[in-house]
């Protein structure tokens, strides 16, 4: 992060920038049918960092500026990626505007994260796994084939060239299940899935 900021600050054609860093911690659990009972197939844990850069460049016309966004990869030289973003920004032409030196109002604290997930993602995974097992015992007109359950915490940091920073959290739940039905000699398979941002929005029976 500091290296990227230093590179941006040395470029005279760059009048301002925004960097958003997203740190993701995701647990994935896969289920299948084993001897007519649901069972855990495999678990995965993913930690990932995404960096998105947005730059603003000066134009010959002082009333205009250029802008560009770029996904930054730490696997490649940062200077080359900044060069690419600058070239793209210089190809654009929009009305000039400035980043605010300060915020006159407080940024609303939106409830985008589930506190239980932020505190202990593994415990939530175990609790939902038990709910999946219980739900699988209910008699249905369909046959369960497989399922996936993803839980993730997302930590965001936004840094502006004027020194302002903002931090926020978000949680996500994704679940899907594949079922099949048998009508005579014909077998149909279908997928059910659900997205949620908190446990209160998530229902295992849906």
Short mmCIF file of C-alpha atoms in Angstrom, two decimals:
data_model
loop_
_atom_site.label_atom_id
_atom_site.label_comp_id
_atom_site.label_asym_id
_atom_site.label_seq_id
_atom_site.Cartn_x
_atom_site.Cartn_y
_atom_site.Cartn_z
CA UNK A 1 0.00 0.00 0.00
CA UNK A 2 2.69 2.53 1.01
CA UNK A 3 4.77 1.68 -2.07
CA UNK A 4 1.77 2.30 -4.31
CA UNK A 5 1.07 5.64 -2.60
CA UNK A 6 4.72 6.69 -3.07
CA UNK A 7 4.59 5.89 -6.79
CA UNK A 8 1.36 7.84 -7.24
CA UNK A 9 2.67 10.88 -5.36
CA UNK A 10 5.70 11.14 -7.70
CA UNK A 11 3.60 11.37 -10.85
CA UNK A 12 3.07 15.03 -11.69
CA UNK A 13 0.24 14.30 -14.15
CA UNK A 14 -1.81 12.63 -11.41
CA UNK A 15 -3.91 15.24 -9.57
CA UNK A 16 -5.58 12.80 -7.20
CA UNK A 17 -6.31 9.17 -6.50
CA UNK A 18 -8.49 6.73 -4.56
CA UNK A 19 -7.35 3.30 -3.39
CA UNK A 20 -9.82 0.72 -2.12
CA UNK A 21 -8.43 -2.37 -0.41
CA UNK A 22 -10.76 -5.32 0.17
CA UNK A 23 -9.58 -8.11 2.48
CA UNK A 24 -11.70 -11.24 2.18
CA UNK A 25 -11.87 -14.21 4.54
CA UNK A 26 -14.12 -16.93 3.12
CA UNK A 27 -15.04 -20.39 4.34
CA UNK A 28 -16.45 -22.86 1.83
CA UNK A 29 -18.13 -26.16 2.68
CA UNK A 30 -19.35 -28.71 0.14
CA UNK A 31 -21.94 -31.39 0.88
CA UNK A 32 -23.00 -34.52 -0.98
CA UNK A 33 -25.26 -37.51 -0.56
CA UNK A 34 -23.47 -40.52 0.95
CA UNK A 35 -25.45 -43.72 1.52
CA UNK A 36 -28.71 -41.76 1.48
CA UNK A 37 -27.42 -39.29 4.06
CA UNK A 38 -25.99 -35.81 3.65
CA UNK A 39 -22.29 -35.62 4.42
CA UNK A 40 -19.50 -33.05 4.26
CA UNK A 41 -17.43 -33.58 1.14
CA UNK A 42 -14.68 -30.98 1.60
CA UNK A 43 -13.79 -27.66 3.23
CA UNK A 44 -11.85 -24.73 1.83
CA UNK A 45 -10.55 -21.56 3.45
CA UNK A 46 -9.72 -18.58 1.25
CA UNK A 47 -7.94 -15.37 2.17
CA UNK A 48 -7.76 -12.80 -0.59
CA UNK A 49 -6.86 -9.14 -1.02
CA UNK A 50 -8.28 -7.03 -3.85
CA UNK A 51 -6.91 -3.57 -4.63
CA UNK A 52 -8.80 -1.15 -6.86
CA UNK A 53 -7.14 2.08 -7.96
CA UNK A 54 -8.90 5.13 -9.37
CA UNK A 55 -6.79 8.02 -10.63
CA UNK A 56 -7.50 11.55 -11.84
CA UNK A 57 -5.07 13.22 -14.25
CA UNK A 58 -4.55 16.78 -15.44
CA UNK A 59 -5.44 17.79 -19.00
CA UNK A 60 -4.23 20.70 -21.13
CA UNK A 61 -7.61 22.36 -20.58
CA UNK A 62 -7.58 23.38 -16.87
CA UNK A 63 -11.35 22.88 -16.72
CA UNK A 64 -11.08 19.21 -17.75
CA UNK A 65 -9.53 16.06 -16.34
CA UNK A 66 -9.11 12.39 -17.15
CA UNK A 67 -10.07 9.40 -15.01
CA UNK A 68 -9.42 5.67 -15.00
CA UNK A 69 -9.87 2.66 -12.74
CA UNK A 70 -7.59 -0.35 -12.56
CA UNK A 71 -7.41 -3.54 -10.53
CA UNK A 72 -3.93 -3.68 -9.01
CA UNK A 73 -2.12 -7.00 -8.73
CA UNK A 74 0.74 -7.33 -6.25
CA UNK A 75 2.17 -10.08 -8.46
CA UNK A 76 3.27 -7.54 -11.08
CA UNK A 77 5.40 -4.36 -10.93
CA UNK A 78 3.36 -1.52 -9.50
CA UNK A 79 4.95 1.21 -11.63
CA UNK A 80 3.96 -0.54 -14.86
CA UNK A 81 0.37 -0.84 -13.64
CA UNK A 82 0.27 2.85 -12.70
CA UNK A 83 1.67 3.71 -16.15
CA UNK A 84 -1.16 1.72 -17.74
CA UNK A 85 -3.76 3.52 -15.62
CA UNK A 86 -2.31 6.94 -16.49
CA UNK A 87 -2.40 6.16 -20.22
CA UNK A 88 -6.03 5.09 -19.94
CA UNK A 89 -6.97 8.19 -17.93
CA UNK A 90 -5.33 10.52 -20.48
CA UNK A 91 -7.62 9.07 -23.14
CA UNK A 92 -10.71 10.30 -21.24
CA UNK A 93 -12.05 13.84 -20.99
CA UNK A 94 -14.54 14.94 -18.32
CA UNK A 95 -15.45 18.02 -16.29
CA UNK A 96 -12.84 18.77 -13.64
CA UNK A 97 -13.75 18.24 -10.00
CA UNK A 98 -11.84 18.01 -6.74
CA UNK A 99 -11.79 15.56 -3.88
CA UNK A 100 -13.20 17.13 -0.69
CA UNK A 101 -10.61 18.35 1.79
CA UNK A 102 -12.94 17.26 4.59
CA UNK A 103 -16.42 15.87 5.08
CA UNK A 104 -18.98 18.28 6.45
CA UNK A 105 -21.32 15.44 7.43
CA UNK A 106 -20.68 12.14 9.17
CA UNK A 107 -20.72 9.11 6.90
CA UNK A 108 -23.76 6.94 7.82
CA UNK A 109 -22.85 3.71 9.60
CA UNK A 110 -24.77 1.20 7.53
CA UNK A 111 -25.50 -2.23 9.01
CA UNK A 112 -23.84 -4.26 6.26
CA UNK A 113 -22.14 -6.84 8.49
CA UNK A 114 -23.38 -9.61 10.77
CA UNK A 115 -21.65 -9.32 14.15
CA UNK A 116 -21.64 -13.08 14.77
CA UNK A 117 -19.88 -13.68 11.47
CA UNK A 118 -17.31 -10.98 12.17
CA UNK A 119 -16.62 -12.47 15.61
CA UNK A 120 -16.31 -16.16 14.72
CA UNK A 121 -16.85 -17.28 11.12
CA UNK A 122 -16.01 -20.91 11.91
CA UNK A 123 -18.65 -21.17 14.62
CA UNK A 124 -21.28 -19.77 12.26
CA UNK A 125 -20.25 -22.33 9.65
CA UNK A 126 -20.66 -25.13 12.18
CA UNK A 127 -24.05 -23.83 13.35
CA UNK A 128 -25.37 -23.60 9.77
CA UNK A 129 -23.96 -27.05 8.99
CA UNK A 130 -26.04 -28.51 11.82
CA UNK A 131 -29.09 -26.71 10.42
CA UNK A 132 -28.41 -28.21 6.99
CA UNK A 133 -28.23 -31.70 8.47
CA UNK A 134 -31.53 -31.19 10.30
CA UNK A 135 -33.19 -29.77 7.18
CA UNK A 136 -32.04 -32.76 5.15
CA UNK A 137 -34.00 -35.11 7.44
CA UNK A 138 -37.34 -33.60 6.43
CA UNK A 139 -39.35 -35.65 3.99
CA UNK A 140 -39.55 -34.02 0.57
CA UNK A 141 -40.83 -34.86 -2.88
CA UNK A 142 -37.34 -34.44 -4.26
CA UNK A 143 -33.96 -36.15 -3.78
CA UNK A 144 -31.02 -34.15 -2.45
CA UNK A 145 -27.85 -34.44 -4.58
CA UNK A 146 -25.33 -31.89 -3.38
CA UNK A 147 -24.95 -28.51 -1.72
CA UNK A 148 -22.50 -25.66 -1.13
CA UNK A 149 -22.28 -23.12 1.69
CA UNK A 150 -20.01 -20.05 1.51
CA UNK A 151 -19.50 -17.57 4.36
CA UNK A 152 -17.30 -14.51 3.96
CA UNK A 153 -16.14 -11.43 5.82
CA UNK A 154 -15.11 -8.41 3.75
CA UNK A 155 -13.03 -5.61 5.30
CA UNK A 156 -12.79 -2.44 3.20
CA UNK A 157 -10.31 0.42 3.47
CA UNK A 158 -10.61 3.46 1.20
CA UNK A 159 -7.66 5.85 1.04
CA UNK A 160 -7.78 9.24 -0.73
CA UNK A 161 -4.84 11.29 -1.93
CA UNK A 162 -5.95 14.17 0.34
CA UNK A 163 -5.39 12.00 3.42
CA UNK A 164 -8.98 10.99 4.13
CA UNK A 165 -9.64 7.32 4.92
CA UNK A 166 -12.76 5.27 5.50
CA UNK A 167 -13.18 1.73 6.82
CA UNK A 168 -16.21 -0.55 6.66
CA UNK A 169 -17.21 -4.22 6.92
CA UNK A 170 -19.56 -6.45 5.01
CA UNK A 171 -20.58 -10.08 5.39
CA UNK A 172 -22.01 -12.42 2.79
CA UNK A 173 -23.75 -15.81 2.85
CA UNK A 174 -24.27 -17.93 -0.22
CA UNK A 175 -25.91 -21.35 -0.27
CA UNK A 176 -27.03 -23.59 -3.09
CA UNK A 177 -28.51 -27.07 -3.30
CA UNK A 178 -29.06 -29.42 -6.22
CA UNK A 179 -32.13 -31.67 -6.15
CA UNK A 180 -33.55 -34.21 -8.56
CA UNK A 181 -37.00 -35.64 -9.21
CA UNK A 182 -37.93 -38.89 -10.92
CA UNK A 183 -41.09 -39.06 -13.01
CA UNK A 184 -41.36 -42.45 -14.60
CA UNK A 185 -38.15 -42.96 -16.55
CA UNK A 186 -37.41 -39.23 -16.65
CA UNK A 187 -35.12 -37.57 -14.12
CA UNK A 188 -35.05 -33.79 -13.76
CA UNK A 189 -32.40 -31.89 -11.82
CA UNK A 190 -32.72 -28.33 -10.57
CA UNK A 191 -30.78 -25.81 -8.52
CA UNK A 192 -31.94 -23.69 -5.59
CA UNK A 193 -29.72 -20.88 -4.26
CA UNK A 194 -29.85 -18.01 -1.79
CA UNK A 195 -27.82 -14.88 -1.06
CA UNK A 196 -27.88 -13.01 2.26
CA UNK A 197 -25.81 -10.41 4.06
CA UNK A 198 -26.69 -11.53 7.59
CA UNK A 199 -27.99 -14.55 9.49
CA UNK A 200 -31.32 -12.82 10.08
CA UNK A 201 -31.91 -12.74 6.31
CA UNK A 202 -30.91 -16.36 5.74
CA UNK A 203 -33.36 -19.26 5.90
CA UNK A 204 -32.26 -22.87 5.57
CA UNK A 205 -35.75 -24.07 4.65
CA UNK A 206 -36.06 -21.81 1.60
#
